[in-house]
XYZ file of C-alpha atoms in Angstrom:
537
model
C 39.974 152.398 28.729
C 41.619 155.234 30.623
C 40.263 158.729 30.119
C 43.659 159.807 28.815
C 43.257 157.431 25.904
C 40.313 159.510 24.687
C 42.196 162.789 24.993
C 43.508 163.067 21.390
C 40.046 162.448 19.984
C 38.414 164.830 22.471
C 40.888 167.546 21.562
C 40.278 166.934 17.866
C 36.511 167.146 18.320
C 36.855 170.344 20.379
C 39.005 171.949 17.709
C 36.617 170.630 15.080
C 33.593 172.228 16.764
C 35.335 175.603 16.863
C 36.800 175.526 13.353
C 36.377 178.489 11.028
C 33.632 178.231 8.461
C 34.492 177.749 4.808
C 33.444 180.943 3.084
C 33.241 181.480 -0.646
C 36.203 183.845 -0.272
C 38.278 181.018 1.189
C 37.457 178.782 -1.773
C 38.397 181.614 -4.149
C 41.793 181.811 -2.431
C 42.203 178.056 -1.963
C 45.610 178.107 -3.649
C 46.834 180.223 -0.720
C 45.646 177.643 1.819
C 47.787 174.666 0.799
C 47.366 173.203 4.293
C 43.725 172.526 3.323
C 41.922 170.980 0.346
C 38.726 173.000 -0.076
C 37.225 171.906 -3.378
C 37.251 168.923 -5.725
C 40.272 169.874 -7.845
C 42.007 171.778 -5.059
C 41.210 175.129 -6.653
C 38.696 176.494 -9.139
C 41.157 176.306 -12.044
C 41.208 172.487 -12.004
C 44.991 172.227 -11.547
C 45.025 169.619 -8.732
C 48.406 171.114 -7.805
C 49.692 171.972 -4.335
C 52.314 174.527 -3.338
C 53.370 172.335 -0.390
C 56.973 171.245 -0.746
C 58.081 169.569 2.483
C 57.939 166.256 0.615
C 60.240 166.545 -2.387
C 62.431 164.519 -4.708
C 65.210 164.278 -2.115
C 63.120 162.708 0.642
C 59.982 161.170 -0.902
C 61.583 157.716 -0.697
C 61.217 157.967 3.100
C 57.415 158.281 3.069
C 55.703 156.038 5.599
C 52.061 155.261 6.291
C 50.616 157.388 9.100
C 47.106 155.977 9.284
C 44.474 154.014 7.366
C 40.695 154.256 7.438
C 38.246 151.619 6.187
C 35.034 152.909 4.616
C 33.325 149.544 5.259
C 31.884 148.978 1.800
C 32.887 147.319 -1.459
C 33.182 148.655 -4.985
C 35.134 151.511 -6.501
C 36.276 154.083 -3.942
C 36.382 157.265 -6.062
C 36.229 160.054 -3.500
C 38.358 163.170 -3.447
C 38.325 164.083 0.250
C 38.152 167.651 1.479
C 40.394 168.802 4.328
C 39.428 171.831 6.402
C 41.399 172.988 9.437
C 42.417 169.524 10.574
C 39.252 167.619 9.629
C 38.967 165.353 6.572
C 35.577 164.831 4.928
C 35.014 162.031 2.446
C 32.337 160.022 0.704
C 32.268 156.321 -0.020
C 30.454 153.715 -2.025
C 26.645 153.602 -1.677
C 26.608 157.197 -0.419
C 28.459 156.583 2.794
C 30.185 159.625 4.244
C 32.562 160.362 7.087
C 34.565 162.984 8.935
C 37.998 162.078 10.302
C 40.669 163.638 12.440
C 43.142 164.310 9.629
C 46.124 163.727 11.970
C 45.164 160.216 12.996
C 42.356 158.976 10.743
C 40.079 158.495 13.759
C 36.375 158.841 13.043
C 34.518 161.968 14.147
C 31.213 160.902 12.552
C 29.755 158.649 9.863
C 26.695 159.016 7.639
C 24.880 156.381 5.568
C 22.258 157.251 2.966
C 19.198 154.988 3.010
C 19.025 154.131 -0.694
C 16.195 152.444 -2.616
C 16.606 148.754 -3.420
C 16.470 149.152 -7.189
C 19.051 151.590 -8.483
C 20.600 151.613 -11.941
C 23.909 153.440 -11.818
C 25.864 152.815 -14.975
C 29.325 152.160 -13.680
C 29.305 151.362 -9.993
C 27.569 152.661 -6.875
C 30.161 155.399 -6.549
C 30.445 158.947 -5.291
C 33.299 161.341 -6.009
C 33.103 163.642 -3.025
C 31.650 166.564 -1.135
C 31.482 170.288 -1.702
C 31.544 172.573 1.337
C 30.279 176.046 2.227
C 29.914 177.520 5.694
C 29.176 174.676 8.084
C 27.490 172.521 5.414
C 28.661 169.652 3.267
C 26.843 168.868 0.023
C 26.545 165.394 -1.465
C 24.775 164.338 -4.663
C 23.230 160.895 -4.234
C 22.660 157.763 -6.266
C 18.881 158.225 -6.035
C 19.164 161.654 -7.716
C 18.888 163.835 -4.619
C 21.112 166.641 -3.358
C 21.587 166.701 0.406
C 23.263 168.980 2.934
C 24.968 167.628 6.059
C 26.149 169.490 9.164
C 29.952 169.516 9.163
C 30.098 169.057 12.930
C 27.714 166.130 13.335
C 26.970 164.648 9.922
C 23.274 165.258 10.570
C 20.990 165.826 7.593
C 20.013 169.504 7.162
C 18.042 169.357 3.930
C 17.248 166.886 1.165
C 15.874 167.788 -2.268
C 14.856 165.598 -5.187
C 16.418 166.501 -8.522
C 15.003 163.732 -10.726
C 13.281 160.336 -10.644
C 15.776 157.562 -9.919
C 13.229 155.031 -11.269
C 13.897 156.512 -14.705
C 17.629 155.787 -14.168
C 18.609 159.326 -13.206
C 21.444 159.275 -10.691
C 24.248 161.427 -9.289
C 27.868 160.352 -8.878
C 29.477 163.792 -9.213
C 31.225 165.856 -6.558
C 29.272 169.149 -6.423
C 30.923 172.517 -7.023
C 30.143 175.538 -4.843
C 30.188 178.936 -6.568
C 29.145 181.912 -4.420
C 26.048 180.696 -2.539
C 25.178 178.082 -5.153
C 25.726 174.312 -5.273
C 26.124 172.994 -8.818
C 25.677 169.364 -9.883
C 25.451 167.416 -13.131
C 23.399 164.272 -13.648
C 24.518 160.750 -14.605
C 22.552 158.146 -16.558
C 23.505 158.630 -20.196
C 23.616 154.861 -20.704
C 19.895 154.700 -19.900
C 18.501 157.369 -22.201
C 17.909 160.074 -19.606
C 17.713 163.716 -20.684
C 20.817 165.301 -19.185
C 20.977 168.470 -17.119
C 23.123 170.688 -14.917
C 21.423 172.109 -11.821
C 22.156 174.904 -9.350
C 20.728 174.956 -5.804
C 20.682 177.533 -3.032
C 23.192 176.373 -0.426
C 21.083 177.580 2.505
C 17.709 176.145 1.560
C 18.185 173.577 -1.197
C 15.857 175.510 -3.499
C 16.671 174.933 -7.149
C 17.816 178.169 -8.776
C 18.198 177.064 -12.373
C 18.512 174.069 -14.668
C 20.388 173.862 -17.951
C 19.131 171.009 -20.115
C 22.112 169.530 -21.930
C 19.725 168.196 -24.587
C 17.794 171.206 -25.939
C 14.045 170.879 -26.329
C 11.726 172.458 -28.913
C 12.385 176.163 -29.383
C 15.811 176.003 -27.710
C 19.028 176.605 -29.678
C 20.521 173.289 -30.783
C 17.238 171.388 -30.837
C 17.550 171.085 -34.610
C 20.613 168.841 -34.130
C 18.375 165.978 -32.953
C 16.156 164.110 -35.392
C 12.500 163.672 -34.480
C 11.890 162.942 -30.808
C 15.345 161.504 -30.120
C 16.108 164.526 -27.908
C 13.719 163.170 -25.282
C 16.077 160.278 -24.545
C 19.254 161.997 -25.685
C 21.516 161.200 -22.725
C 24.252 163.829 -22.577
C 24.974 163.523 -18.849
C 27.243 165.919 -16.956
C 28.806 163.639 -14.372
C 32.204 165.236 -13.714
C 32.858 168.387 -11.711
C 33.523 171.505 -13.745
C 35.832 174.452 -13.132
C 35.221 178.168 -12.666
C 36.817 181.485 -13.616
C 35.775 184.120 -11.042
C 37.165 186.997 -13.104
C 35.027 186.097 -16.107
C 32.260 184.684 -13.891
C 32.060 181.653 -16.165
C 31.435 178.062 -15.174
C 32.992 175.417 -17.435
C 31.201 172.059 -17.370
C 31.870 169.069 -19.656
C 29.164 166.727 -20.953
C 28.928 163.063 -21.925
C 27.709 160.868 -24.751
C 24.398 161.049 -26.597
C 22.031 158.080 -26.254
C 22.120 155.481 -27.580
C 25.841 155.871 -27.134
C 27.051 153.905 -30.154
C 24.208 153.839 -32.637
C 23.425 157.066 -34.457
C 21.031 155.891 -37.152
C 17.951 157.497 -35.607
C 19.531 160.524 -33.891
C 21.009 162.107 -37.039
C 22.704 165.470 -36.562
C 25.474 166.747 -34.295
C 23.407 166.022 -31.147
C 24.128 169.142 -29.131
C 25.214 169.556 -26.392
C 26.660 166.067 -26.111
C 30.438 165.629 -25.770
C 30.828 169.357 -25.300
C 32.381 172.005 -23.112
C 29.714 174.388 -21.834
C 30.470 177.883 -20.542
C 27.589 178.906 -18.290
C 26.735 181.976 -16.239
C 26.670 180.470 -12.715
C 24.110 183.054 -11.563
C 21.496 182.240 -14.198
C 22.524 179.028 -15.970
C 22.547 180.881 -19.281
C 24.808 179.386 -21.956
C 27.558 181.811 -22.986
C 29.332 179.524 -25.439
C 29.878 175.873 -26.228
C 32.390 173.766 -28.080
C 31.595 170.220 -29.218
C 34.556 167.838 -29.280
C 32.904 164.794 -30.896
C 29.751 165.616 -32.900
C 27.314 162.730 -33.482
C 29.349 160.407 -31.296
C 29.444 156.720 -32.246
C 32.148 155.561 -29.816
C 31.005 156.600 -26.317
C 33.561 159.424 -26.189
C 32.183 161.361 -23.205
C 33.901 164.724 -22.836
C 33.601 164.375 -19.049
C 37.229 165.185 -18.312
C 38.306 168.046 -16.044
C 38.802 171.354 -17.892
C 42.034 173.035 -16.787
C 42.212 176.848 -16.828
C 45.458 178.761 -17.285
C 46.759 182.024 -18.720
C 49.581 181.912 -21.289
C 50.890 183.527 -24.447
C 49.398 182.059 -27.608
C 50.312 183.329 -31.092
C 52.216 186.207 -29.557
C 49.544 187.559 -27.242
C 48.202 186.732 -23.773
C 45.214 184.406 -23.827
C 42.923 182.937 -21.206
C 43.067 179.262 -22.076
C 41.044 176.161 -21.366
C 42.910 172.871 -21.765
C 41.273 169.461 -21.917
C 42.795 166.043 -22.518
C 39.735 164.476 -24.100
C 38.571 160.882 -24.035
C 38.543 160.921 -27.856
C 42.353 161.100 -27.859
C 43.008 164.781 -28.621
C 44.446 167.459 -26.336
C 42.401 170.634 -26.928
C 43.204 174.298 -26.391
C 40.293 176.755 -26.368
C 40.040 180.438 -25.586
C 37.899 180.324 -22.455
C 36.549 183.853 -22.942
C 34.536 183.010 -26.045
C 35.223 179.323 -26.822
C 37.414 179.990 -29.872
C 39.141 176.806 -31.004
C 42.926 177.165 -30.950
C 44.522 173.741 -31.245
C 44.027 169.980 -30.964
C 46.807 167.375 -30.968
C 46.539 163.601 -30.470
C 48.292 162.342 -27.323
C 48.149 158.645 -28.205
C 46.803 156.196 -30.770
C 43.786 157.739 -32.549
C 42.072 156.276 -35.643
C 38.439 157.495 -35.505
C 39.555 160.878 -36.887
C 42.639 161.758 -38.908
C 42.867 165.313 -37.537
C 40.931 168.248 -36.126
C 40.634 170.935 -38.806
C 41.298 174.660 -38.445
C 37.673 175.281 -37.420
C 37.824 172.667 -34.678
C 35.845 169.978 -36.524
C 37.074 166.377 -36.584
C 38.156 164.981 -39.937
C 36.443 161.598 -39.688
C 37.835 158.284 -40.828
C 34.670 157.261 -42.664
C 35.863 153.661 -43.016
C 35.449 153.183 -39.271
C 31.714 153.704 -38.846
C 30.494 150.860 -36.596
C 28.150 148.284 -38.112
C 26.792 144.804 -37.387
C 30.064 143.087 -38.340
C 32.300 145.041 -35.964
C 34.902 147.718 -36.612
C 38.235 148.240 -34.852
C 38.520 151.813 -33.547
C 41.109 153.610 -31.407
C 40.877 154.697 -28.703
C 38.568 152.168 -27.052
C 35.182 153.137 -25.625
C 36.950 153.829 -22.334
C 38.952 156.500 -24.110
C 42.599 157.468 -24.302
C 41.882 159.003 -20.915
C 38.699 159.129 -18.871
C 37.127 160.936 -15.900
C 40.134 160.609 -13.605
C 41.725 163.958 -12.857
C 44.748 165.390 -14.640
C 47.150 167.756 -12.894
C 48.876 170.896 -14.135
C 52.127 172.160 -12.627
C 52.974 175.838 -13.150
C 56.622 175.022 -12.411
C 57.031 172.538 -15.271
C 54.131 173.878 -17.393
C 53.205 170.255 -18.013
C 49.835 168.524 -17.854
C 49.969 165.076 -16.261
C 47.373 162.697 -17.726
C 46.678 159.022 -17.066
C 46.172 157.269 -20.413
C 45.026 153.878 -21.740
C 46.550 152.099 -24.718
C 43.592 150.140 -26.033
C 41.364 149.816 -29.092
C 37.904 148.219 -29.256
C 35.887 146.373 -31.857
C 32.570 148.243 -32.071
C 29.402 146.519 -33.299
C 26.335 148.680 -33.744
C 22.649 148.086 -34.428
C 19.257 149.726 -33.687
C 17.816 149.340 -30.192
C 14.330 150.307 -28.986
C 14.162 152.587 -25.968
C 12.624 151.257 -22.746
C 12.419 153.583 -19.772
C 14.814 152.594 -17.014
C 16.721 150.090 -19.179
C 20.140 150.455 -20.749
C 20.161 152.193 -24.120
C 23.474 151.582 -25.873
C 22.823 150.384 -29.400
C 26.159 148.636 -29.437
C 28.604 146.103 -28.156
C 32.257 146.954 -27.874
C 34.987 144.576 -26.823
C 38.805 144.687 -26.817
C 40.644 142.770 -29.477
C 41.172 139.220 -28.200
C 44.942 139.275 -28.810
C 45.466 142.692 -27.189
C 46.672 143.255 -23.629
C 45.463 146.675 -22.504
C 48.092 148.815 -20.837
C 48.522 152.445 -19.952
C 50.840 155.246 -18.924
C 51.023 158.506 -17.046
C 52.035 161.095 -19.621
C 53.510 164.551 -19.156
C 52.391 166.840 -21.982
C 53.371 170.380 -22.866
C 50.001 172.126 -22.889
C 50.840 174.635 -25.630
C 52.623 172.398 -28.116
C 50.880 169.122 -27.271
C 54.307 167.480 -27.203
C 54.802 164.508 -24.911
C 57.742 165.142 -22.565
C 57.802 161.792 -20.798
C 55.699 158.694 -20.252
C 55.676 156.352 -17.271
C 54.225 152.941 -18.225
C 51.477 151.110 -16.330
C 51.066 147.346 -16.682
C 47.272 147.669 -17.024
C 44.795 150.426 -17.847
C 44.776 153.095 -15.114
C 41.668 154.319 -13.314
C 43.294 156.928 -11.076
C 44.345 160.512 -11.628
C 47.346 162.674 -10.753
C 48.494 165.222 -8.167
C 51.482 167.522 -8.677
C 53.268 169.477 -5.952
C 55.811 172.257 -5.567
C 58.151 169.589 -4.251
C 58.776 168.637 -7.873
C 56.638 165.504 -7.613
C 53.694 163.860 -9.338
C 51.680 161.294 -7.390
C 49.655 158.715 -9.316
C 48.021 155.352 -8.766
C 47.397 152.353 -10.984
C 44.802 149.601 -11.264
C 47.203 147.082 -9.734
C 47.272 148.968 -6.435
C 50.598 150.774 -6.780
C 50.760 154.300 -5.356
C 53.657 156.051 -7.067
C 55.687 159.263 -6.746
C 57.448 160.424 -9.907
C 59.883 163.216 -10.663
C 57.684 165.896 -12.249
C 60.363 166.893 -14.765
C 61.712 163.507 -15.857
C 59.078 160.923 -14.897
C 61.604 158.922 -12.892
C 60.123 156.571 -10.299
C 61.199 157.908 -6.903
C 58.955 155.885 -4.566
C 56.069 153.468 -4.706
C 54.045 151.309 -2.348
C 51.622 148.443 -2.967
C 48.235 149.115 -1.319
C 46.633 145.783 -2.161
C 43.702 147.034 -4.241
C 42.991 149.100 -7.336
C 43.177 152.895 -7.157
C 40.166 154.729 -8.597
C 40.881 158.280 -7.564
C 43.653 160.858 -7.284
C 45.702 161.821 -4.253
C 45.314 164.994 -2.247
C 47.837 166.655 0.046
C 47.499 168.881 3.112
C 49.534 169.980 6.133
C 48.979 169.863 9.894
C 51.301 170.854 12.725
C 54.164 171.409 10.303
C 53.769 167.997 8.637
C 52.717 167.427 5.023
C 50.398 164.477 4.379
C 49.465 162.734 1.133
C 46.204 160.757 1.110
C 44.941 158.269 -1.486
C 41.867 155.979 -1.637
C 42.498 152.345 -2.667
C 40.126 149.404 -2.469
C 37.895 150.268 0.484
C 40.597 152.097 2.401
C 41.913 155.621 2.729
C 45.679 155.741 3.299
C 47.716 158.675 4.635
C 51.476 159.049 4.167
C 54.030 161.512 5.546
C 57.719 161.734 6.308
C 58.769 160.035 9.539
C 59.395 162.220 12.549
C 63.071 163.026 13.188
C 64.741 160.763 15.721
C 65.170 162.718 18.927
C 68.748 163.194 20.101
C 69.648 162.031 23.612
C 73.003 163.775 23.693
C 73.581 165.983 26.741
């Protein structure tokens, strides 16, 4: 190959080696760097919204593929890549990782974690992405480690053990960097782990604090667990939280108690399962909590992205936290102190008839699971799930991928065995039901649905909104779709040949806006075609 053929890659690597470091201040101001994607949700507020607008409703139908990258592994590809100054960083199945020239998709480096043979991740050998600070990338691993990689080479800088993977502790979360701290939440609630959220020093890997999501003896909330059930109480924290720098509060959602669908032995509310936690990121101290589904019997993890926004509520300005919850209700909380403000169903909900004025669910007591099976809506997978929503300040709408499905829950006691699944239930769809879904646009203050775009099957991918008046989404049939953010009209779509398990990101380079989406085992980049040069003299 001629030397000139290497020139684009050599130039990319040279620029890469000299790129500016990602400071905490840059992440704070990420909304003002729309050409990059610096943190999991694009910005600390969890909006997954970009102010880029080169691609808009008038030209999105002209999008063409610019490049594709194969991660070289099977399974669900759930990464949200980061883009920094022309370099894209992503993670893949089985803790693969890579850096690419974001213009061309050409590989700068690859990394592969050497994992133990016997791992027990609940729901796939997945990873949802990196966090970045300085010249270091941080990845949480399937064997319950946190590692730091050099951004320039992919070389391992440090590796710390958070928990024992042989006890079914694992990490699938994309970390969150706050100041000089890397924050992660554990997975493994289906195996009776004791959940936690950890913070580590970005420079050394030293653990700074741990918040146990299942309180032990002497800790507030311990009384909500009967006997010794707290020891195997689950309550994982496997989705990335959000952060308010003005309040210096970290908002992190938690998952189901264990066993997930049998509550006979773990009587009580089972704090802090299915909750929103507001933590001091410097100390890990709990400032407030709100529990969405006390004493969960339906696997209704609250591990959905909390979205932070400021708006007028009841005639006065409020700092709000919005969450479209797996249990089927859209919640509004005051994020200063956790005050419950509102909850409205955004689909078919039968497990509760309402959320009362104090924020407690009014249970449908006829639907308690038992040995004979009980039909409950939404299904165990939820009305929505972990996949990211998006909030557009232009439309003031929250875009949420939803599933239209109910399950028949059967429940019975199950003994705990370390390292084995701990569910206490079987749940299956109704045999005559065809699950389907939709991307819904919801007014965050009223809870009113503004439009709904139907999916043929249940979705597993999230949403991205842009200042171009667009919402990008993907479905389980492999369709990558651009919708009008105001009306939900289908403006463009392409078939990628495999299910989409993540949400798109967008960035800009050399005056060109790109949109990137994982599908199957590939990462696909789209942009508008270059103008045809004129040859007129």
